[in-house]
Coordinates of C-alpha atoms in Angstrom, one line a residue:
X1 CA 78.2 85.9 -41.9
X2 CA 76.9 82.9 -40.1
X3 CA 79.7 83.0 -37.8
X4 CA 78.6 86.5 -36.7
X5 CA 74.9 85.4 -36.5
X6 CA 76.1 82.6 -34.3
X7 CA 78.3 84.5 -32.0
X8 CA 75.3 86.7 -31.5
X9 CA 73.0 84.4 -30.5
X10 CA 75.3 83.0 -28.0
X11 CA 76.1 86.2 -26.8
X12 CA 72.5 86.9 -26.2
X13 CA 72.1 83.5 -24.6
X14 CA 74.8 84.2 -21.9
X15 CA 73.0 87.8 -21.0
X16 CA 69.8 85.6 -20.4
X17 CA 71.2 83.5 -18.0
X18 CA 72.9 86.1 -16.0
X19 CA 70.4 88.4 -15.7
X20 CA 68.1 88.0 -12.5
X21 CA 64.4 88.3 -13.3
X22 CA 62.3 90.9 -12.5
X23 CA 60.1 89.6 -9.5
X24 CA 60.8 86.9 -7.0
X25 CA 59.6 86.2 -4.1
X26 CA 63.0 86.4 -2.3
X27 CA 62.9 90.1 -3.7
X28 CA 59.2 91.0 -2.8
X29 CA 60.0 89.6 0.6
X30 CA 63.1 92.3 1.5
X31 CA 61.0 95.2 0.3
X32 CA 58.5 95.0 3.8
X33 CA 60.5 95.5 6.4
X34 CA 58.9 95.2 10.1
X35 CA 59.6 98.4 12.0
X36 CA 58.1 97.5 15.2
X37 CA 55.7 94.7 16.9
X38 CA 53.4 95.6 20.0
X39 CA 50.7 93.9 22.1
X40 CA 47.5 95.5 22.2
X41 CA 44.2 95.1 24.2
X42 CA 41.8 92.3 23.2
X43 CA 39.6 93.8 20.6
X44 CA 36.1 92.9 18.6
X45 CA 36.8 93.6 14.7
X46 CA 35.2 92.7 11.2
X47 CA 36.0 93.3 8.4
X48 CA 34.8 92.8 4.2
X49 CA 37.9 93.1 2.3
X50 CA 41.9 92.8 2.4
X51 CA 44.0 89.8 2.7
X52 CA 45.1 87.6 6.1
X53 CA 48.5 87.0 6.0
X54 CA 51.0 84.3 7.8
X55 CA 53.3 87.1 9.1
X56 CA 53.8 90.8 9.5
X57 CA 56.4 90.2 6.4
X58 CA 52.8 90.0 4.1
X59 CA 55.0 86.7 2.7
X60 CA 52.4 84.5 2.1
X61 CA 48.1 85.0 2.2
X62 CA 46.2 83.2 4.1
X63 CA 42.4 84.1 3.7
X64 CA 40.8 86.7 1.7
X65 CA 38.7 88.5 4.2
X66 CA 35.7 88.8 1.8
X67 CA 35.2 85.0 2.7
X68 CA 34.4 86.1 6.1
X69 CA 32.4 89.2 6.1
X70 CA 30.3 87.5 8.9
X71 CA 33.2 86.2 11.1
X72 CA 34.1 88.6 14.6
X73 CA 38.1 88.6 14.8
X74 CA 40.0 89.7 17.9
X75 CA 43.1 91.8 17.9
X76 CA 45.7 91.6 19.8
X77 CA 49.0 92.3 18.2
X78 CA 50.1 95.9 15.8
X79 CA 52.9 96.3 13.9
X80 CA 54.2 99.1 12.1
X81 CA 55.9 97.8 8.7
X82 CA 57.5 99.4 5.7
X83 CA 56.4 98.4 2.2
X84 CA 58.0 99.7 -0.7
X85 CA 59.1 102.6 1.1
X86 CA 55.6 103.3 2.3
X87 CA 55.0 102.9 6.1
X88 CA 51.7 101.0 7.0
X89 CA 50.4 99.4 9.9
X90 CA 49.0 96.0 10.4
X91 CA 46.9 94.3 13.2
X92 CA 47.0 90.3 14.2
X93 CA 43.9 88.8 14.5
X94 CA 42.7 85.5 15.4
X95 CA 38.4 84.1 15.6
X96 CA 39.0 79.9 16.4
X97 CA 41.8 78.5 14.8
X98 CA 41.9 81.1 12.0
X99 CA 44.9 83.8 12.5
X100 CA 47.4 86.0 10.5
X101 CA 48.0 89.7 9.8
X102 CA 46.2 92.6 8.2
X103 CA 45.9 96.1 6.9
X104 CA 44.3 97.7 9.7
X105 CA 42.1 100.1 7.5
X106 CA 40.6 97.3 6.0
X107 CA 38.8 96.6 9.6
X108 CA 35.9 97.8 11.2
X109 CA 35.7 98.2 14.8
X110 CA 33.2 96.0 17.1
X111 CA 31.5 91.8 16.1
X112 CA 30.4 91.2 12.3
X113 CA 26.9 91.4 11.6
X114 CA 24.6 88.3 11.9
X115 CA 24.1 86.5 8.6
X116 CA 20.5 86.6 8.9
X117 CA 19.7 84.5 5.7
X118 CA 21.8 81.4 7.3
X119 CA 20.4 81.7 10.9
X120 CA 16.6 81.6 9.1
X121 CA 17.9 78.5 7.1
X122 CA 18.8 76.7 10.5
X123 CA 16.0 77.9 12.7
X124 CA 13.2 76.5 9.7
X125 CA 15.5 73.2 9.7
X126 CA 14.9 72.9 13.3
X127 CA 11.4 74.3 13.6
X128 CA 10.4 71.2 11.2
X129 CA 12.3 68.8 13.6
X130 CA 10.9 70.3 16.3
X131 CA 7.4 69.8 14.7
X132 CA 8.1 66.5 14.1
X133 CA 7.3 65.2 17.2
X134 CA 3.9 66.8 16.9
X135 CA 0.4 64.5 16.4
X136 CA -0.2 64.3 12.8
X137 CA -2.9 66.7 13.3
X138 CA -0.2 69.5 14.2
X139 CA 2.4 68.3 11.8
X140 CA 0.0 68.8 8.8
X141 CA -0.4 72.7 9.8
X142 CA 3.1 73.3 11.2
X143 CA 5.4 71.4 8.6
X144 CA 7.1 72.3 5.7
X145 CA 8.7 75.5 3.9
X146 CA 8.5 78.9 4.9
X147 CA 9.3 82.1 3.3
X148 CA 10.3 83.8 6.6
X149 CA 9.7 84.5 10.2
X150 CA 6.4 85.6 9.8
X151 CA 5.4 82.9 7.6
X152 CA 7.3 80.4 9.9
X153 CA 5.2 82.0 13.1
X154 CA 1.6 82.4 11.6
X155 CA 2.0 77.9 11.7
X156 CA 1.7 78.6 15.4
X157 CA -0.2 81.7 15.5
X158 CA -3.2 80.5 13.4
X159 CA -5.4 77.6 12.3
X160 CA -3.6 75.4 14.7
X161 CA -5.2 71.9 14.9
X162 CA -4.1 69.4 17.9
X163 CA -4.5 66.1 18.9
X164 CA -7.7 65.3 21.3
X165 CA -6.1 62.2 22.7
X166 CA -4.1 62.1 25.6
X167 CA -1.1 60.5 24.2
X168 CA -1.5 63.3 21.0
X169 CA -1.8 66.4 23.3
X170 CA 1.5 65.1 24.9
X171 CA 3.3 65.1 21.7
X172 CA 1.9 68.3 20.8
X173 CA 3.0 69.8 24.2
X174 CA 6.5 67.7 23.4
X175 CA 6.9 70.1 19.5
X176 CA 5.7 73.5 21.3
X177 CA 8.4 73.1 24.0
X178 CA 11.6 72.2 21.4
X179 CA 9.9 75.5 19.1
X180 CA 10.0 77.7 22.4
X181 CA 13.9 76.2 23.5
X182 CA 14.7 77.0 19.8
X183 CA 13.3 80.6 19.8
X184 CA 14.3 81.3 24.1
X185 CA 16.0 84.5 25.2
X186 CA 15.5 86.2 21.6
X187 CA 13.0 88.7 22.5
X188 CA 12.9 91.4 24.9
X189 CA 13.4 91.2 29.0
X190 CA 9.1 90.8 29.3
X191 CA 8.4 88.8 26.5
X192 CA 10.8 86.3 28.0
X193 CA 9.5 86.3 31.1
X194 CA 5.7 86.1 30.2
X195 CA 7.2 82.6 27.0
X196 CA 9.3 81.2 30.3
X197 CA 6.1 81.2 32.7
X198 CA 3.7 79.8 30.2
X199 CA 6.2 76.9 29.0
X200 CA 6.8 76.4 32.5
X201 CA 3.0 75.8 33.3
X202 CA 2.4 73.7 29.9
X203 CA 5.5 71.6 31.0
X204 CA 3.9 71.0 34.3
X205 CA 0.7 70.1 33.1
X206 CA -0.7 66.7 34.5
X207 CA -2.6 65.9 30.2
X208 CA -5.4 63.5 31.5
X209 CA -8.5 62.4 30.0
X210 CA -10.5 65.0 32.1
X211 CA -8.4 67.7 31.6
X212 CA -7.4 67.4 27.9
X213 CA -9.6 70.9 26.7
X214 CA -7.9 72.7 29.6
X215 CA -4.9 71.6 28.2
X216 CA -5.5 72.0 24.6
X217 CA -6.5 75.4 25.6
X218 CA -3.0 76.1 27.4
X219 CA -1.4 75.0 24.6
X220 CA -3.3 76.8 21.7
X221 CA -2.9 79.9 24.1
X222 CA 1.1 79.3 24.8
X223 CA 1.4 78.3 20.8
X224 CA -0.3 81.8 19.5
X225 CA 2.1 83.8 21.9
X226 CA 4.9 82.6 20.7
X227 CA 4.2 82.4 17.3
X228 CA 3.4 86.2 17.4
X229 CA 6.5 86.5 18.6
X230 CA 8.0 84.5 16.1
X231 CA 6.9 86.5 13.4
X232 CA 8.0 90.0 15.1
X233 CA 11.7 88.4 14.2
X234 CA 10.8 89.4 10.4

Protein backbone atom coordinates (compact mmCIF):
# COMPACT_ATOMS: atom_id res chain seq x y z
CA UNK A 1 0.00 0.00 0.00
CA UNK A 2 2.71 2.59 0.63
CA UNK A 3 4.28 1.66 -2.58
CA UNK A 4 1.02 2.72 -4.45
CA UNK A 5 0.67 5.88 -2.29
CA UNK A 6 4.22 6.70 -3.24
CA UNK A 7 3.93 6.03 -6.92
CA UNK A 8 0.97 8.39 -6.83
CA UNK A 9 2.43 11.11 -5.52
CA UNK A 10 5.23 10.98 -7.84
CA UNK A 11 3.04 10.59 -10.56
CA UNK A 12 1.24 13.71 -9.59
CA UNK A 13 4.51 15.47 -9.11
CA UNK A 14 5.62 14.85 -12.75
CA UNK A 15 1.97 16.22 -14.15
CA UNK A 16 2.87 19.44 -12.11
CA UNK A 17 5.84 20.10 -13.66
CA UNK A 18 4.76 19.60 -17.11
CA UNK A 19 1.84 21.35 -17.21
CA UNK A 20 2.18 25.17 -18.28
CA UNK A 21 0.32 27.56 -16.04
CA UNK A 22 -2.54 29.26 -16.75
CA UNK A 23 -1.50 32.96 -17.40
CA UNK A 24 1.88 34.27 -18.44
CA UNK A 25 2.82 37.17 -19.76
CA UNK A 26 4.39 35.45 -22.89
CA UNK A 27 0.69 34.14 -23.30
CA UNK A 28 -1.25 37.45 -22.63
CA UNK A 29 1.16 39.08 -25.03
CA UNK A 30 0.21 36.71 -28.36
CA UNK A 31 -3.49 37.23 -27.65
CA UNK A 32 -3.29 41.27 -29.01
CA UNK A 33 -2.31 41.16 -32.21
CA UNK A 34 -1.63 44.74 -34.10
CA UNK A 35 -3.75 44.75 -37.29
CA UNK A 36 -2.71 48.01 -38.60
CA UNK A 37 -0.62 51.37 -37.51
CA UNK A 38 -1.49 54.79 -39.11
CA UNK A 39 -0.37 58.51 -38.69
CA UNK A 40 -3.05 60.84 -37.84
CA UNK A 41 -3.41 64.72 -37.61
CA UNK A 42 -2.08 66.40 -34.49
CA UNK A 43 -4.98 66.39 -32.09
CA UNK A 44 -5.95 68.06 -28.48
CA UNK A 45 -7.37 65.07 -26.14
CA UNK A 46 -8.12 64.44 -22.38
CA UNK A 47 -9.09 61.98 -20.85
CA UNK A 48 -10.28 60.54 -16.85
CA UNK A 49 -9.83 56.93 -17.11
CA UNK A 50 -7.98 53.85 -18.95
CA UNK A 51 -4.47 52.85 -18.89
CA UNK A 52 -1.18 54.34 -21.04
CA UNK A 53 0.56 51.72 -22.35
CA UNK A 54 4.42 51.22 -23.78
CA UNK A 55 3.11 49.72 -27.12
CA UNK A 56 0.15 49.00 -29.26
CA UNK A 57 0.87 45.26 -27.91
CA UNK A 58 -0.98 46.77 -24.33
CA UNK A 59 2.40 44.71 -22.91
CA UNK A 60 3.21 46.75 -20.28
CA UNK A 61 1.20 50.12 -18.45
CA UNK A 62 2.62 53.01 -18.14
CA UNK A 63 0.26 55.64 -16.41
CA UNK A 64 -3.25 55.29 -15.22
CA UNK A 65 -4.91 58.18 -16.94
CA UNK A 66 -6.97 59.07 -13.78
CA UNK A 67 -3.54 60.60 -12.56
CA UNK A 68 -3.95 63.02 -15.20
CA UNK A 69 -7.42 64.17 -15.59
CA UNK A 70 -5.99 67.72 -15.96
CA UNK A 71 -3.09 66.92 -18.44
CA UNK A 72 -3.97 67.93 -22.62
CA UNK A 73 -2.38 64.92 -24.70
CA UNK A 74 -1.82 65.10 -28.49
CA UNK A 75 -2.61 62.34 -30.87
CA UNK A 76 -0.90 61.45 -33.49
CA UNK A 77 -0.69 57.78 -34.22
CA UNK A 78 -4.06 54.94 -34.48
CA UNK A 79 -3.96 51.52 -34.53
CA UNK A 80 -6.38 48.98 -34.98
CA UNK A 81 -5.47 45.77 -32.69
CA UNK A 82 -7.13 42.55 -31.90
CA UNK A 83 -7.61 41.49 -28.30
CA UNK A 84 -8.91 38.31 -27.47
CA UNK A 85 -10.56 38.01 -30.63
CA UNK A 86 -12.16 41.38 -30.10
CA UNK A 87 -11.02 44.20 -32.47
CA UNK A 88 -10.39 47.66 -30.80
CA UNK A 89 -8.65 50.59 -31.64
CA UNK A 90 -6.05 52.56 -29.86
CA UNK A 91 -4.60 56.11 -30.30
CA UNK A 92 -0.75 57.26 -29.35
CA UNK A 93 -0.54 60.16 -27.35
CA UNK A 94 2.17 62.10 -26.03
CA UNK A 95 1.93 65.85 -23.51
CA UNK A 96 6.10 66.57 -22.56
CA UNK A 97 7.89 63.61 -22.14
CA UNK A 98 4.90 61.47 -21.14
CA UNK A 99 3.77 58.91 -24.20
CA UNK A 100 2.22 55.42 -24.83
CA UNK A 101 -0.97 53.96 -26.22
CA UNK A 102 -4.61 53.97 -25.37
CA UNK A 103 -8.20 52.90 -25.77
CA UNK A 104 -9.54 55.60 -27.82
CA UNK A 105 -13.07 55.57 -26.10
CA UNK A 106 -11.54 56.32 -23.00
CA UNK A 107 -10.58 60.01 -24.61
CA UNK A 108 -12.42 63.07 -24.89
CA UNK A 109 -11.82 65.31 -27.76
CA UNK A 110 -10.25 69.00 -27.33
CA UNK A 111 -7.42 70.42 -23.90
CA UNK A 112 -8.29 69.09 -20.25
CA UNK A 113 -10.02 71.38 -18.09
CA UNK A 114 -8.01 73.86 -15.82
CA UNK A 115 -7.47 72.59 -12.32
CA UNK A 116 -8.86 75.55 -10.80
CA UNK A 117 -8.22 74.65 -7.04
CA UNK A 118 -4.23 74.47 -7.98
CA UNK A 119 -4.07 77.63 -10.12
CA UNK A 120 -5.89 79.59 -6.93
CA UNK A 121 -3.15 77.86 -4.60
CA UNK A 122 -0.32 79.48 -6.85
CA UNK A 123 -1.85 82.72 -7.70
CA UNK A 124 -2.48 83.43 -3.48
CA UNK A 125 1.36 82.15 -3.18
CA UNK A 126 2.32 84.79 -5.52
CA UNK A 127 -0.17 87.45 -4.62
CA UNK A 128 1.63 87.34 -0.97
CA UNK A 129 5.03 87.64 -2.67
CA UNK A 130 3.95 90.14 -4.69
CA UNK A 131 2.68 92.02 -1.57
CA UNK A 132 5.61 91.63 0.02
CA UNK A 133 7.36 94.27 -1.35
CA UNK A 134 4.58 96.56 -0.23
CA UNK A 135 5.14 99.34 2.88
CA UNK A 136 4.14 97.70 6.01
CA UNK A 137 1.07 99.82 5.83
CA UNK A 138 -0.11 97.78 2.67
CA UNK A 139 1.31 94.50 3.73
CA UNK A 140 -0.88 94.47 6.93
CA UNK A 141 -4.15 94.79 4.68
CA UNK A 142 -3.03 92.78 1.64
CA UNK A 143 -1.23 89.67 3.36
CA UNK A 144 -2.14 86.54 4.35
CA UNK A 145 -4.81 83.61 3.54
CA UNK A 146 -7.66 83.90 1.42
CA UNK A 147 -10.60 81.81 0.91
CA UNK A 148 -10.85 82.66 -2.86
CA UNK A 149 -10.72 85.22 -5.58
CA UNK A 150 -13.05 87.37 -4.22
CA UNK A 151 -11.63 87.32 -0.87
CA UNK A 152 -8.10 87.62 -2.48
CA UNK A 153 -9.44 90.88 -4.50
CA UNK A 154 -11.52 92.77 -1.87
CA UNK A 155 -7.42 93.20 -0.23
CA UNK A 156 -7.14 95.57 -3.10
CA UNK A 157 -10.60 96.63 -3.58
CA UNK A 158 -11.22 97.93 -0.03
CA UNK A 159 -9.78 99.41 3.09
CA UNK A 160 -6.54 99.81 1.36
CA UNK A 161 -3.96 101.70 3.51
CA UNK A 162 -0.54 103.08 1.81
CA UNK A 163 2.53 104.46 2.62
CA UNK A 164 2.70 108.55 2.75
CA UNK A 165 6.35 108.61 2.26
CA UNK A 166 8.02 108.83 -0.85
CA UNK A 167 10.22 105.80 -0.57
CA UNK A 168 6.73 103.80 0.83
CA UNK A 169 4.46 104.90 -2.14
CA UNK A 170 7.27 103.46 -4.42
CA UNK A 171 7.11 100.13 -2.79
CA UNK A 172 3.48 100.15 -2.84
CA UNK A 173 3.52 101.12 -6.63
CA UNK A 174 6.44 98.23 -6.73
CA UNK A 175 3.44 95.21 -5.09
CA UNK A 176 0.38 96.70 -7.30
CA UNK A 177 2.51 96.22 -10.56
CA UNK A 178 3.85 92.31 -9.72
CA UNK A 179 -0.37 91.81 -8.61
CA UNK A 180 -1.39 93.31 -12.07
CA UNK A 181 1.77 91.07 -14.12
CA UNK A 182 0.38 88.15 -12.11
CA UNK A 183 -3.36 88.68 -13.00
CA UNK A 184 -2.53 90.35 -16.99
CA UNK A 185 -4.34 89.13 -20.04
CA UNK A 186 -7.07 87.14 -17.85
CA UNK A 187 -9.94 89.29 -18.32
CA UNK A 188 -11.73 90.40 -21.32
CA UNK A 189 -10.26 92.44 -24.61
CA UNK A 190 -11.51 96.05 -22.61
CA UNK A 191 -10.71 95.23 -19.27
CA UNK A 192 -7.21 94.62 -20.47
CA UNK A 193 -6.81 97.51 -22.19
CA UNK A 194 -8.38 99.95 -19.57
CA UNK A 195 -5.56 97.45 -16.37
CA UNK A 196 -2.67 98.00 -19.25
CA UNK A 197 -3.19 101.97 -19.51
CA UNK A 198 -3.48 102.60 -15.87
CA UNK A 199 -0.35 100.35 -14.84
CA UNK A 200 1.23 102.05 -17.59
CA UNK A 201 0.65 105.60 -16.16
CA UNK A 202 1.34 104.37 -12.35
CA UNK A 203 4.65 102.94 -13.74
CA UNK A 204 5.45 106.20 -15.21
CA UNK A 205 4.72 108.20 -12.32
CA UNK A 206 7.54 110.70 -11.28
CA UNK A 207 6.43 109.74 -6.78
CA UNK A 208 7.86 113.09 -5.30
CA UNK A 209 7.24 114.81 -2.24
CA UNK A 210 4.69 117.23 -3.94
CA UNK A 211 3.01 114.80 -5.77
CA UNK A 212 2.65 111.91 -3.39
CA UNK A 213 -1.62 112.39 -2.87
CA UNK A 214 -1.79 112.49 -6.67
CA UNK A 215 -0.07 109.44 -6.63
CA UNK A 216 -1.56 107.76 -3.68
CA UNK A 217 -4.67 108.53 -5.48
CA UNK A 218 -3.50 106.78 -8.84
CA UNK A 219 -2.72 103.99 -7.02
CA UNK A 220 -5.74 103.47 -4.67
CA UNK A 221 -7.79 104.13 -8.04
CA UNK A 222 -5.51 101.48 -10.27
CA UNK A 223 -5.56 99.07 -6.89
CA UNK A 224 -9.69 99.09 -6.70
CA UNK A 225 -9.92 98.26 -10.53
CA UNK A 226 -8.08 95.52 -10.45
CA UNK A 227 -9.05 94.10 -7.44
CA UNK A 228 -12.68 94.17 -8.79
CA UNK A 229 -11.52 92.43 -11.25
CA UNK A 230 -9.79 90.09 -9.26
CA UNK A 231 -12.74 88.99 -7.55
CA UNK A 232 -14.91 88.59 -10.94
CA UNK A 233 -12.36 85.35 -11.33
CA UNK A 234 -14.60 83.67 -8.50
Amino acid sequence: MKKIVKASALAALSLALVVPAETTSASAKSRVKVISTTNVAKRAYHGKKGNIYTSAKLSKRHYVMKHYKYTTWYMTKKAVIKNKGKKGTLVYIKAGNKSGWIYKKYLTAGKAPVNKAKVLANDSISFNRAMLSASSQLQDEATGSYDGYKDMGSRLTYGYVYGNEVDEIKMDRTALLKVYKLFKGRFNKSQNADLAAMASQIKNLQVTGDNWQLATTKMATFGATLGSLIESLA
